[in-house]
GROMACS .gro file of C-alpha atoms in nm:
model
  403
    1UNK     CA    1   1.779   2.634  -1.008
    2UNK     CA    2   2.108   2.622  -1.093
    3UNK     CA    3   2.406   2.674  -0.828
    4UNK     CA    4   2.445   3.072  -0.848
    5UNK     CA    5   2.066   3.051  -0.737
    6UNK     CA    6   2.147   2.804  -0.484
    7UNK     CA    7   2.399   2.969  -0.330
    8UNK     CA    8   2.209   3.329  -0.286
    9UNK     CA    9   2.221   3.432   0.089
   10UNK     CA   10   2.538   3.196   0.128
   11UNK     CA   11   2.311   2.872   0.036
   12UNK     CA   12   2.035   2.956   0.282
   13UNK     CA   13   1.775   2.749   0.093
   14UNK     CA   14   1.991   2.513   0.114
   15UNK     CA   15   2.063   2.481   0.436
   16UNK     CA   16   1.719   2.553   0.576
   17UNK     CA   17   1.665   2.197   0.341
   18UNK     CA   18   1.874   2.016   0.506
   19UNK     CA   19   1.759   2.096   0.849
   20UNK     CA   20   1.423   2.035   0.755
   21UNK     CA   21   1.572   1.725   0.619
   22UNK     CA   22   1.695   1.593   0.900
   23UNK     CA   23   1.387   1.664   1.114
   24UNK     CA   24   1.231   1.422   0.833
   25UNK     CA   25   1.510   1.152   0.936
   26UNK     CA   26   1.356   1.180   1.229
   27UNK     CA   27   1.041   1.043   1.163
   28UNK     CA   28   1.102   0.698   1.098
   29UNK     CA   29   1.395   0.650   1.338
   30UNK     CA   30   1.108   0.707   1.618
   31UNK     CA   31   0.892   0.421   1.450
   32UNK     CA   32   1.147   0.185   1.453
   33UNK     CA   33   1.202   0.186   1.820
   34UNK     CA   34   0.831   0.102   1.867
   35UNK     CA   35   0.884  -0.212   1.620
   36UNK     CA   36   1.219  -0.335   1.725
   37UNK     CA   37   1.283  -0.731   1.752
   38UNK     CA   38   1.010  -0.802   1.513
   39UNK     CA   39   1.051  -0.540   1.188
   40UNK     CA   40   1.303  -0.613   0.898
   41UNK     CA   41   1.521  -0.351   0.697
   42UNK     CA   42   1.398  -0.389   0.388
   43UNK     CA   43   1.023  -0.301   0.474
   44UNK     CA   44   1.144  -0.039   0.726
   45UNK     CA   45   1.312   0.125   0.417
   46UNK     CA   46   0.949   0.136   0.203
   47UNK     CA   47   0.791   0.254   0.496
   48UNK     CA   48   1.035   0.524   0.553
   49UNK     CA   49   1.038   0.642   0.181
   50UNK     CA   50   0.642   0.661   0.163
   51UNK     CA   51   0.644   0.856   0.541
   52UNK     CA   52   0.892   1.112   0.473
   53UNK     CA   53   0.809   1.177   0.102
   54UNK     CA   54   0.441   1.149   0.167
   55UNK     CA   55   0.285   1.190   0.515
   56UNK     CA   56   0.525   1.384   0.747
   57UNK     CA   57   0.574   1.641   0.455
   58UNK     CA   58   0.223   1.696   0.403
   59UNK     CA   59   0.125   1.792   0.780
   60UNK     CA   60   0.487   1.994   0.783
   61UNK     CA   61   0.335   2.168   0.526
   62UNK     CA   62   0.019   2.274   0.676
   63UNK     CA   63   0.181   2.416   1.013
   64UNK     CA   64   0.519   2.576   0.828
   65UNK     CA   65   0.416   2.648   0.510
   66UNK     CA   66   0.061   2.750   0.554
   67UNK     CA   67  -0.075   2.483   0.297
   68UNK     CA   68  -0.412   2.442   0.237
   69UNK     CA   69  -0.497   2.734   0.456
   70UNK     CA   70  -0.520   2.535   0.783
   71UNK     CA   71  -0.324   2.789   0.989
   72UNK     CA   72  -0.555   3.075   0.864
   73UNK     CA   73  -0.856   2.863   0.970
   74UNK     CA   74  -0.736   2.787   1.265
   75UNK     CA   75  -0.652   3.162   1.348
   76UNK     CA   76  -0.990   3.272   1.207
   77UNK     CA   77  -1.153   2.984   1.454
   78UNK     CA   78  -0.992   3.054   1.784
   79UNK     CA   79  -0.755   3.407   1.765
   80UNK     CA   80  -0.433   3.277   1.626
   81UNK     CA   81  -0.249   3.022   1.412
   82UNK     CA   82  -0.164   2.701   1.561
   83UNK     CA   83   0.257   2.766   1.696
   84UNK     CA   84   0.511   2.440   1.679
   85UNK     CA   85   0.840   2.600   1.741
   86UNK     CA   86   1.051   2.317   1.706
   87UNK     CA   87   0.809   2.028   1.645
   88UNK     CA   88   0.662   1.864   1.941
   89UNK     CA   89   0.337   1.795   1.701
   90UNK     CA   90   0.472   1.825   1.366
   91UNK     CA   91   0.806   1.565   1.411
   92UNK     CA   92   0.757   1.370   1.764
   93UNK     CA   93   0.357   1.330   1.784
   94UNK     CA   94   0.348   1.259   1.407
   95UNK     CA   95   0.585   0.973   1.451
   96UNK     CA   96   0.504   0.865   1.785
   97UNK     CA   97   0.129   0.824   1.665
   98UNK     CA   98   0.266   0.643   1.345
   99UNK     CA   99   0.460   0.474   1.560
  100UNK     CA  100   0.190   0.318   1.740
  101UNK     CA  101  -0.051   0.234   1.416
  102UNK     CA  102   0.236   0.023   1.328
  103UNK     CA  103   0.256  -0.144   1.644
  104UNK     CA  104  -0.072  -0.225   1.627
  105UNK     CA  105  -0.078  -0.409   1.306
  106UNK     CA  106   0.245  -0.613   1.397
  107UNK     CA  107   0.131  -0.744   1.720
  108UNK     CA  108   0.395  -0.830   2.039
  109UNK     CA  109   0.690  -1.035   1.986
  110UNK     CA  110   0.665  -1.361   2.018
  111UNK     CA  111   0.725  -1.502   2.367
  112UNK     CA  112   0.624  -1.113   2.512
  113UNK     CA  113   0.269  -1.184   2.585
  114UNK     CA  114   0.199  -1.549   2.740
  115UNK     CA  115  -0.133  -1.771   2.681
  116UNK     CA  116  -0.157  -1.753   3.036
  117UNK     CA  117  -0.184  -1.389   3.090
  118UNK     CA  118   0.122  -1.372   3.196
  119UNK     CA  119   0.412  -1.145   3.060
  120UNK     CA  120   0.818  -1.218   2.938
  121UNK     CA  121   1.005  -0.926   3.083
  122UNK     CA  122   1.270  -0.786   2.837
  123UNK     CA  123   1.514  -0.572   3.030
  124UNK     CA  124   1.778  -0.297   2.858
  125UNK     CA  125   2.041  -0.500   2.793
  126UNK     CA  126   2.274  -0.237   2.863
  127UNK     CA  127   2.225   0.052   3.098
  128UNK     CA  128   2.513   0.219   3.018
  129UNK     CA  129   2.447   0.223   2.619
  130UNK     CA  130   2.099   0.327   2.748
  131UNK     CA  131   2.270   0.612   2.932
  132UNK     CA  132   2.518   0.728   2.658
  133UNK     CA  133   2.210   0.745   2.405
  134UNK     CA  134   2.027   0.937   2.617
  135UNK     CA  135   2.281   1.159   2.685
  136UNK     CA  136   2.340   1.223   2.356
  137UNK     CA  137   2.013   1.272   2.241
  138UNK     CA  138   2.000   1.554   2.520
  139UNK     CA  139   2.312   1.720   2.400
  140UNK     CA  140   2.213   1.775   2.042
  141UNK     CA  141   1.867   1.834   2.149
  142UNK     CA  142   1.968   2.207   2.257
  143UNK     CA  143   2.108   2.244   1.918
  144UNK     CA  144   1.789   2.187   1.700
  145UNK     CA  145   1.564   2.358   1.919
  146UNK     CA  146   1.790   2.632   1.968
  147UNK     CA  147   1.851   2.670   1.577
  148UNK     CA  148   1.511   2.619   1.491
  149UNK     CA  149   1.525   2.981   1.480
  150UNK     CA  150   1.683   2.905   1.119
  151UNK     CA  151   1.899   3.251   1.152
  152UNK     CA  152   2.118   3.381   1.398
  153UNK     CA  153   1.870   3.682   1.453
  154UNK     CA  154   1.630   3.518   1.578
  155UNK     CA  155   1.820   3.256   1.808
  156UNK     CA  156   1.697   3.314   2.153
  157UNK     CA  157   1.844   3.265   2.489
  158UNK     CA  158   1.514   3.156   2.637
  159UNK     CA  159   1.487   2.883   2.400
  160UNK     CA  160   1.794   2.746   2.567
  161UNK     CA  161   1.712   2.788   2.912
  162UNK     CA  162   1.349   2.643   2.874
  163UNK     CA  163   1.516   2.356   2.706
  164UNK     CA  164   1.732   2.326   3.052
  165UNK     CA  165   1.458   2.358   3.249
  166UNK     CA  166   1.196   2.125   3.088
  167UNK     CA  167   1.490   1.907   3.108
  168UNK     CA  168   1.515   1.887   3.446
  169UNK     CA  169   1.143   1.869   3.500
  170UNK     CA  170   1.119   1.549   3.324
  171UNK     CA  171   1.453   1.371   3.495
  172UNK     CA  172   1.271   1.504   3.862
  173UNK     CA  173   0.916   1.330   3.768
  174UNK     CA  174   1.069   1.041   3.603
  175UNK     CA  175   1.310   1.004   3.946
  176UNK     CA  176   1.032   0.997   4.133
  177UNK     CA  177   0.758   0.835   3.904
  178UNK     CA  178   0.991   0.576   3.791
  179UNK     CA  179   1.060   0.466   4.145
  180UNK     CA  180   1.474   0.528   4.030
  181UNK     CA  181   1.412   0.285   3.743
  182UNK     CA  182   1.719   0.360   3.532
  183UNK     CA  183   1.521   0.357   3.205
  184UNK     CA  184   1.228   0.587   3.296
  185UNK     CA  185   1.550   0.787   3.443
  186UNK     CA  186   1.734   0.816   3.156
  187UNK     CA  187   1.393   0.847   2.928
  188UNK     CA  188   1.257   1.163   3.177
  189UNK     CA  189   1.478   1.476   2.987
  190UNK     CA  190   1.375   1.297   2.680
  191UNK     CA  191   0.994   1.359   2.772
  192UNK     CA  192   1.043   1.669   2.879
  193UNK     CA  193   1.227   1.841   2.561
  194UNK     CA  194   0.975   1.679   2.320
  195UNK     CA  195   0.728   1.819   2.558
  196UNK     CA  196   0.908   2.197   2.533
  197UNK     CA  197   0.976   2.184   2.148
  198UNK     CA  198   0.629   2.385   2.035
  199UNK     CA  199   0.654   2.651   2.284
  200UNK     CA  200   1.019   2.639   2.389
  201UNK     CA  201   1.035   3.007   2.215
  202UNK     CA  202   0.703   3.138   2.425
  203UNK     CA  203   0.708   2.996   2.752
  204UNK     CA  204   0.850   3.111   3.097
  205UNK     CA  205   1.098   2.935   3.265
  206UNK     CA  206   0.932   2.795   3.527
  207UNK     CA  207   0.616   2.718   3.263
  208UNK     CA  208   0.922   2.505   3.076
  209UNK     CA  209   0.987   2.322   3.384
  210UNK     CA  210   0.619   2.245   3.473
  211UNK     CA  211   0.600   2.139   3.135
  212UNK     CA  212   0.827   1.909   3.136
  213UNK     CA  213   0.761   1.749   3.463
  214UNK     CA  214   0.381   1.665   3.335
  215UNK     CA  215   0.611   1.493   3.039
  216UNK     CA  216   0.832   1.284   3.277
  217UNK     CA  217   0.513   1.158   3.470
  218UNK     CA  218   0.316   1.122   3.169
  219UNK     CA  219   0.524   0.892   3.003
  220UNK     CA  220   0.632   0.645   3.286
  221UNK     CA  221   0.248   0.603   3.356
  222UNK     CA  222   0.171   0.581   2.997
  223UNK     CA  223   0.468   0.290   2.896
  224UNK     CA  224   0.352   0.125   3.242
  225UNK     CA  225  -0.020   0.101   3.109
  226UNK     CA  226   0.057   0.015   2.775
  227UNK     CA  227   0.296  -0.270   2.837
  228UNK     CA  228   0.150  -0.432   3.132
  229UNK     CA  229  -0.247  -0.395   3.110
  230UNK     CA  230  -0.308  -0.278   2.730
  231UNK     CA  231  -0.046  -0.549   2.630
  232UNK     CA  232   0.064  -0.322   2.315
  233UNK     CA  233   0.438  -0.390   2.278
  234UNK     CA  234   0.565  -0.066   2.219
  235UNK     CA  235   0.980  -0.163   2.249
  236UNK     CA  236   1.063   0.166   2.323
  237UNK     CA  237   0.768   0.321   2.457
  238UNK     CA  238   0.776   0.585   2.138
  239UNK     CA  239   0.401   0.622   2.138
  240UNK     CA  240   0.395   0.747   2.497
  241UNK     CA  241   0.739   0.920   2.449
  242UNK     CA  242   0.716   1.092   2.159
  243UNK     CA  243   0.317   1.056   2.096
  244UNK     CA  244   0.151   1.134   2.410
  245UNK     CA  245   0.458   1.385   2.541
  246UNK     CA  246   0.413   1.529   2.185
  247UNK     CA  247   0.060   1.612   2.205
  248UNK     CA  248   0.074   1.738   2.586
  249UNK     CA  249   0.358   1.981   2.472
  250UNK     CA  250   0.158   2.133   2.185
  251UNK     CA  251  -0.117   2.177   2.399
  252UNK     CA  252   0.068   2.331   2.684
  253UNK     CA  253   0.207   2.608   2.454
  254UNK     CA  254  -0.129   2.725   2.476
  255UNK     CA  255  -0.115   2.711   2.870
  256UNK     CA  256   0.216   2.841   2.969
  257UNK     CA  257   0.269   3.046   2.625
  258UNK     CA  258  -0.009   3.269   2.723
  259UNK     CA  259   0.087   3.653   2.875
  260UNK     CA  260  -0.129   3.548   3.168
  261UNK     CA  261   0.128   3.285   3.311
  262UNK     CA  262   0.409   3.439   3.232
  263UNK     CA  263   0.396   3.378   2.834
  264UNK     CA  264   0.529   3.572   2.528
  265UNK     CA  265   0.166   3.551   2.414
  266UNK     CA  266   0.036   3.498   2.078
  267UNK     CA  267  -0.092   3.161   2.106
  268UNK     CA  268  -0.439   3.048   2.228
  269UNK     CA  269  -0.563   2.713   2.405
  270UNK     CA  270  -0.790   2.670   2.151
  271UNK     CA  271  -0.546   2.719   1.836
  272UNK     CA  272  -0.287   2.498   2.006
  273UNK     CA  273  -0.560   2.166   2.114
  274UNK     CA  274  -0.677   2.231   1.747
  275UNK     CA  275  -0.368   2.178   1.558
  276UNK     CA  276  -0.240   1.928   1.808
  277UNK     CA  277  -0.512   1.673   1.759
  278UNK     CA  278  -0.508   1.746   1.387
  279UNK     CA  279  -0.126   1.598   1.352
  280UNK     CA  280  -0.284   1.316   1.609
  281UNK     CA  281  -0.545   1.261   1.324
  282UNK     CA  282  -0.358   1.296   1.018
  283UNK     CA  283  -0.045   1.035   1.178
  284UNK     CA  284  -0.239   0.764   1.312
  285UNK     CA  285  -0.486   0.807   1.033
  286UNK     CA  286  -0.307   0.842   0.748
  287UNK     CA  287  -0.130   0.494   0.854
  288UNK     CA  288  -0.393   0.293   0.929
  289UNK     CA  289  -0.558   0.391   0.624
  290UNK     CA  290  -0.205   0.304   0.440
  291UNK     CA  291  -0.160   0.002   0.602
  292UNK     CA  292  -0.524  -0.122   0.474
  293UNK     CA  293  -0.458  -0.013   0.178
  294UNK     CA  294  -0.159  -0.203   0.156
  295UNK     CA  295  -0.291  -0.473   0.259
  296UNK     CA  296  -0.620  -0.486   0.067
  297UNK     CA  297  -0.351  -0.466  -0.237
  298UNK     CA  298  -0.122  -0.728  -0.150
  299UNK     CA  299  -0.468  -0.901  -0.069
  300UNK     CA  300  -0.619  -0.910  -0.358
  301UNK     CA  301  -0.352  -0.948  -0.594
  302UNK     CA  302  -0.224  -1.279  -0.385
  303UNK     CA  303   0.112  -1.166  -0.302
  304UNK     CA  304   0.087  -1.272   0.040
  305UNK     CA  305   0.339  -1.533  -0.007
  306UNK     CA  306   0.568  -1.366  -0.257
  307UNK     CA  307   0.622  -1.066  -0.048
  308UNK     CA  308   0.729  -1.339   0.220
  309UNK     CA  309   0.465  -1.236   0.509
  310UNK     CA  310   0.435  -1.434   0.746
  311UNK     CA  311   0.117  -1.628   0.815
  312UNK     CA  312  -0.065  -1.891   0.963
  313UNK     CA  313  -0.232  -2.109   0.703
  314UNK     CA  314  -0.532  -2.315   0.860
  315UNK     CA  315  -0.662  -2.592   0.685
  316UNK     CA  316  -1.014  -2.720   0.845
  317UNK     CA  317  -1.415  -2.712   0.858
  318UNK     CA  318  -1.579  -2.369   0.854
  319UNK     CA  319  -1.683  -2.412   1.238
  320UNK     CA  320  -1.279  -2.448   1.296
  321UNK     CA  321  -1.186  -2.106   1.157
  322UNK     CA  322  -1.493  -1.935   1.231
  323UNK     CA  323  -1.395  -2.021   1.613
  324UNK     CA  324  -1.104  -1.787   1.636
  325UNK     CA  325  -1.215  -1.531   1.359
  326UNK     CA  326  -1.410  -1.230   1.483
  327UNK     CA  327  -1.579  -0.944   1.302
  328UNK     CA  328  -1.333  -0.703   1.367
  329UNK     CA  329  -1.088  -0.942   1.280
  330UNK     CA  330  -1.251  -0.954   0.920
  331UNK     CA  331  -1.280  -0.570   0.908
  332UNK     CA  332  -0.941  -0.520   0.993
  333UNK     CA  333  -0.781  -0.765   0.752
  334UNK     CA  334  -0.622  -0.942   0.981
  335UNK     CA  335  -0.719  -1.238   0.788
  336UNK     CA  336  -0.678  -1.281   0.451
  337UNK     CA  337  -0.792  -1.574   0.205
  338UNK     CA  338  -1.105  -1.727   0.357
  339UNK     CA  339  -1.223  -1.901   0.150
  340UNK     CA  340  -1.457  -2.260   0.100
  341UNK     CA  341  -1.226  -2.507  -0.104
  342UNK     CA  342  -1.474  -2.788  -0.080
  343UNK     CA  343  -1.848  -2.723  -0.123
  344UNK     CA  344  -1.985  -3.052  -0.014
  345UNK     CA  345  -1.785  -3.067   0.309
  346UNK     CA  346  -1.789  -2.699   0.358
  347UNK     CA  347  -1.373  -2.697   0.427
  348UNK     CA  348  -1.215  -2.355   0.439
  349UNK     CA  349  -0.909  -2.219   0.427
  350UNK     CA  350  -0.783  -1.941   0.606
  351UNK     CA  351  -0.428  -1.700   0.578
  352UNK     CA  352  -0.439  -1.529   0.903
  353UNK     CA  353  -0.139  -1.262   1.021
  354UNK     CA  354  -0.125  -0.987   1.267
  355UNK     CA  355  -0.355  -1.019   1.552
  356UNK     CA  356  -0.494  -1.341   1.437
  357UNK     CA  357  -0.123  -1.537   1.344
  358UNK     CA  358  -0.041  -1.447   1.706
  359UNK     CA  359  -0.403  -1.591   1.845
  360UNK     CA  360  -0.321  -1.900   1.668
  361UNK     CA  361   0.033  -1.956   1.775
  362UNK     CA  362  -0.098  -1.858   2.134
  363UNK     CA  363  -0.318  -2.228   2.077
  364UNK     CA  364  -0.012  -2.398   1.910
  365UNK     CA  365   0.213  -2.344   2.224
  366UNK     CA  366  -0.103  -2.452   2.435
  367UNK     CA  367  -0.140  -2.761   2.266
  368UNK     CA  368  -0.516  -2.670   2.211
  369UNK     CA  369  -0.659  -2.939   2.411
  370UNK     CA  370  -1.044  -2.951   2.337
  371UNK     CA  371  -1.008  -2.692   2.126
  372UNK     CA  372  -1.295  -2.605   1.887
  373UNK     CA  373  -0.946  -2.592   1.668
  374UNK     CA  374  -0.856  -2.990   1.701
  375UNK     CA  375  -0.863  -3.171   1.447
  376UNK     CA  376  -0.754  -2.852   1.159
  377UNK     CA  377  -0.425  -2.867   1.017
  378UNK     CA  378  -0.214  -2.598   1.046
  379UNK     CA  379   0.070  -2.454   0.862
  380UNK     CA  380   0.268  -2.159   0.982
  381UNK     CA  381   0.484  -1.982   0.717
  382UNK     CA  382   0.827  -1.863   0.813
  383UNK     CA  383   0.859  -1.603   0.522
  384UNK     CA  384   0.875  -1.272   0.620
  385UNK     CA  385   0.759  -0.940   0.502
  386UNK     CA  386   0.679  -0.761   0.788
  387UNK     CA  387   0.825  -0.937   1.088
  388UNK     CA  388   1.118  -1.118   1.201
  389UNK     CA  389   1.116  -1.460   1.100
  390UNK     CA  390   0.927  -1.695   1.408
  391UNK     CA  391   1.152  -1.845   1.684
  392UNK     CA  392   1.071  -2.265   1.704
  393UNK     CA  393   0.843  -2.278   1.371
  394UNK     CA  394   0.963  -2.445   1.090
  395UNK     CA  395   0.875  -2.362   0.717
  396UNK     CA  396   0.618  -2.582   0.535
  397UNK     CA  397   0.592  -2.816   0.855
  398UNK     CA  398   0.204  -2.902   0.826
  399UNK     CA  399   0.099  -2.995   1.200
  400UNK     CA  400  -0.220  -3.185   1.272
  401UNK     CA  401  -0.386  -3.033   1.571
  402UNK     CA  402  -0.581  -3.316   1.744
  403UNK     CA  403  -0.706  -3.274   2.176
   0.00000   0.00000   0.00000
């Protein structure tokens, strides 16, 4: 188009783009609070490229652009089409659920989870900067879900005031929950607007607050349980922030949106768990299946090394590697490169990262006394592709394990 196109309706199109836009920006700035400490720039910056110009605009598509005739399925299924007002499915689900894929295939920082069961606390180091981003995100949060409207006719008052009130719910549970921990404090209005975002245009008031008081709780239970007895090491909690508060907001549109508790009305429970756990699928799906597709890739072409990842490289008899391997691990590609490299003695090598690298380093810092391991020589690689490079390992130091 050229610019007297562009500029029709005083640049509308364009405008509405750049809004869009930014809710696209917002994607992969949730992921990278889930990977901080451990993710480096220049991957972040492939990831972001294929997530906003592949995955987050294909399920924005489906919900606000009525691609592929989901929305009229889902209205022909269950009474009407599935309603994210200002994206607590389509931007904060999506990349909280991302966000927690990619956790996954990183593993903890090193030093977070101890051989011994035990667990390195890493406190905010600054509750004020905590507070002042917090804060901020709050502020501008009435903004986009008040403008989500995308023209001044349709900007509502309610949106405003539900925003306010889910708000508050979250800070109150949070409070409470949170036992006046300063960061589930300051994280409480956060839960509580991405809860309010799909139906911040439907619900009543005191729906908005309830609402956002499930968020509050939900997500100080939810980072409690994932950090301390699932062990995933989630930085910033974005999976049970913006992933599980996410999902429990799209779903209660179709709770407190309905005429029957106060509602505008034209949603349906059904319409709103369907689409919900559809963004749930298509996030954490379509990553995992990227990242093993990656992976099987950089696999099979034996760039392992050039890209820089970094890996544990064990040298030994097949009994030695089969001892830490397990089927999953295989099936996941957490280990890469096993292979025999002498036939008569039945030696193997083994590139291991992920889930594996951090099993093995768990047995380095042990010393792996009587270890089915003694005896195998290890090398750990301090090249880096996906994660920060290794604290106390030294690049192309080969180690022989003995008990």
């Amino acid at each position: 188009s050229d610019a007297a196109t562009l500029q029709d309706q005083h640049g509308y199109a364009l405008v509405k783009f750049f809004f869009l836009l930014t809710f696209a920006a917002a994607i992969p700035a949730i992921v990278s609070g889930g990977i901080a400490e451990r993710a480096r720039f220049n991957p972040q910056l492939l990831a972001s490229l294929l997530i906003v110009g592949l995955l987050y605009p294909f399920f924005e598509g489906l919900v606000w652009n009525g691609n592929l005739g989901m929305q009229s399925l889902i209205e022909h299924l269950f009474g009407a089409p599935f309603h994210d007002f200002a994206g607590s499915i389509v931007v904060h689900a999506v990349g909280g659920w991302i966000g927690l894929a990619a956790v996954l295939l990183l593993g903890p920082r090193q030093g977070r989870y101890r051989a011994d069961g035990g667990m390195t606390g890493h406190p905010p180091s600054s509750i004020p900067f905590l507070s002042i981003g917090a804060w901020t995100l709050t502020v501008g949060w009435f903004g986009f879900n008040v403008m989500s409207a995308q023209t001044l006719e349709a900007v509502s008052g309610l949106v405003a005031v539900n925003s306010l009130m889910a708000m508050v719910g979250g800070i109150l549970a949070a409070l409470v929950a949170g036992k006046n921990d300063p960061g589930f404090l300051h994280n409480g209005p956060l839960a509580g607007l991405v809860a309010v975002c799909a139906g911040s245009d439907l619900m009543h008031p005191i729906g908005a607050l309830v609402t956002g008081a499930v968020a509050g709780g939900l997500f100080v239970y939810a980072f409690t349980l994932t950090q301390n007895r699932w062990r995933i090491d989630d930085v910033l909690g974005v999976w049970p922030l913006h992933g599980l508060c996410g999902l429990w907001g799209g779903i209660a549109a179709g709770i407190f949106g309905l005429q029957a508790l106060g509602g505008v009305g034209g949603v349906t429970f059904g319409s709103q768990l369907a689409g919900s756990l559809t963004g749930v699928v298509i996030a954490f799906g379509g990553e995992v299946v990227a990242d093993d597709t990656f992976l099987g890739i950089v696999h099979d072409l034996n760039l392992l090394h050039s890209l820089g990842m970094r890996l544990v490289v064990v040298h030994g008899s097949r009994p030695q590697i089969e001892a830490i391997l397990t089927q999953q691990d295989i099936e996941n590609r957490y280990a890469f490169g096993l292979r025999i490299t002498d036939p008569e003695t039945m030696d193997c090598v083994l590139e291991a990262s992920g889930q594996v690298r951090s099993r093995i380093e768990a047995l380095l810092s042990l010393g792996i006394a009587n270890s089915p391991m003694a005896g195998a020589r290890i090398r750990v690689s301090s090249g880096n592709f996906l994660t920060a490079k290794p604290m106390g390992v030294v690049d192309g130091i080969d180690m022989q394990l003995t008990g």
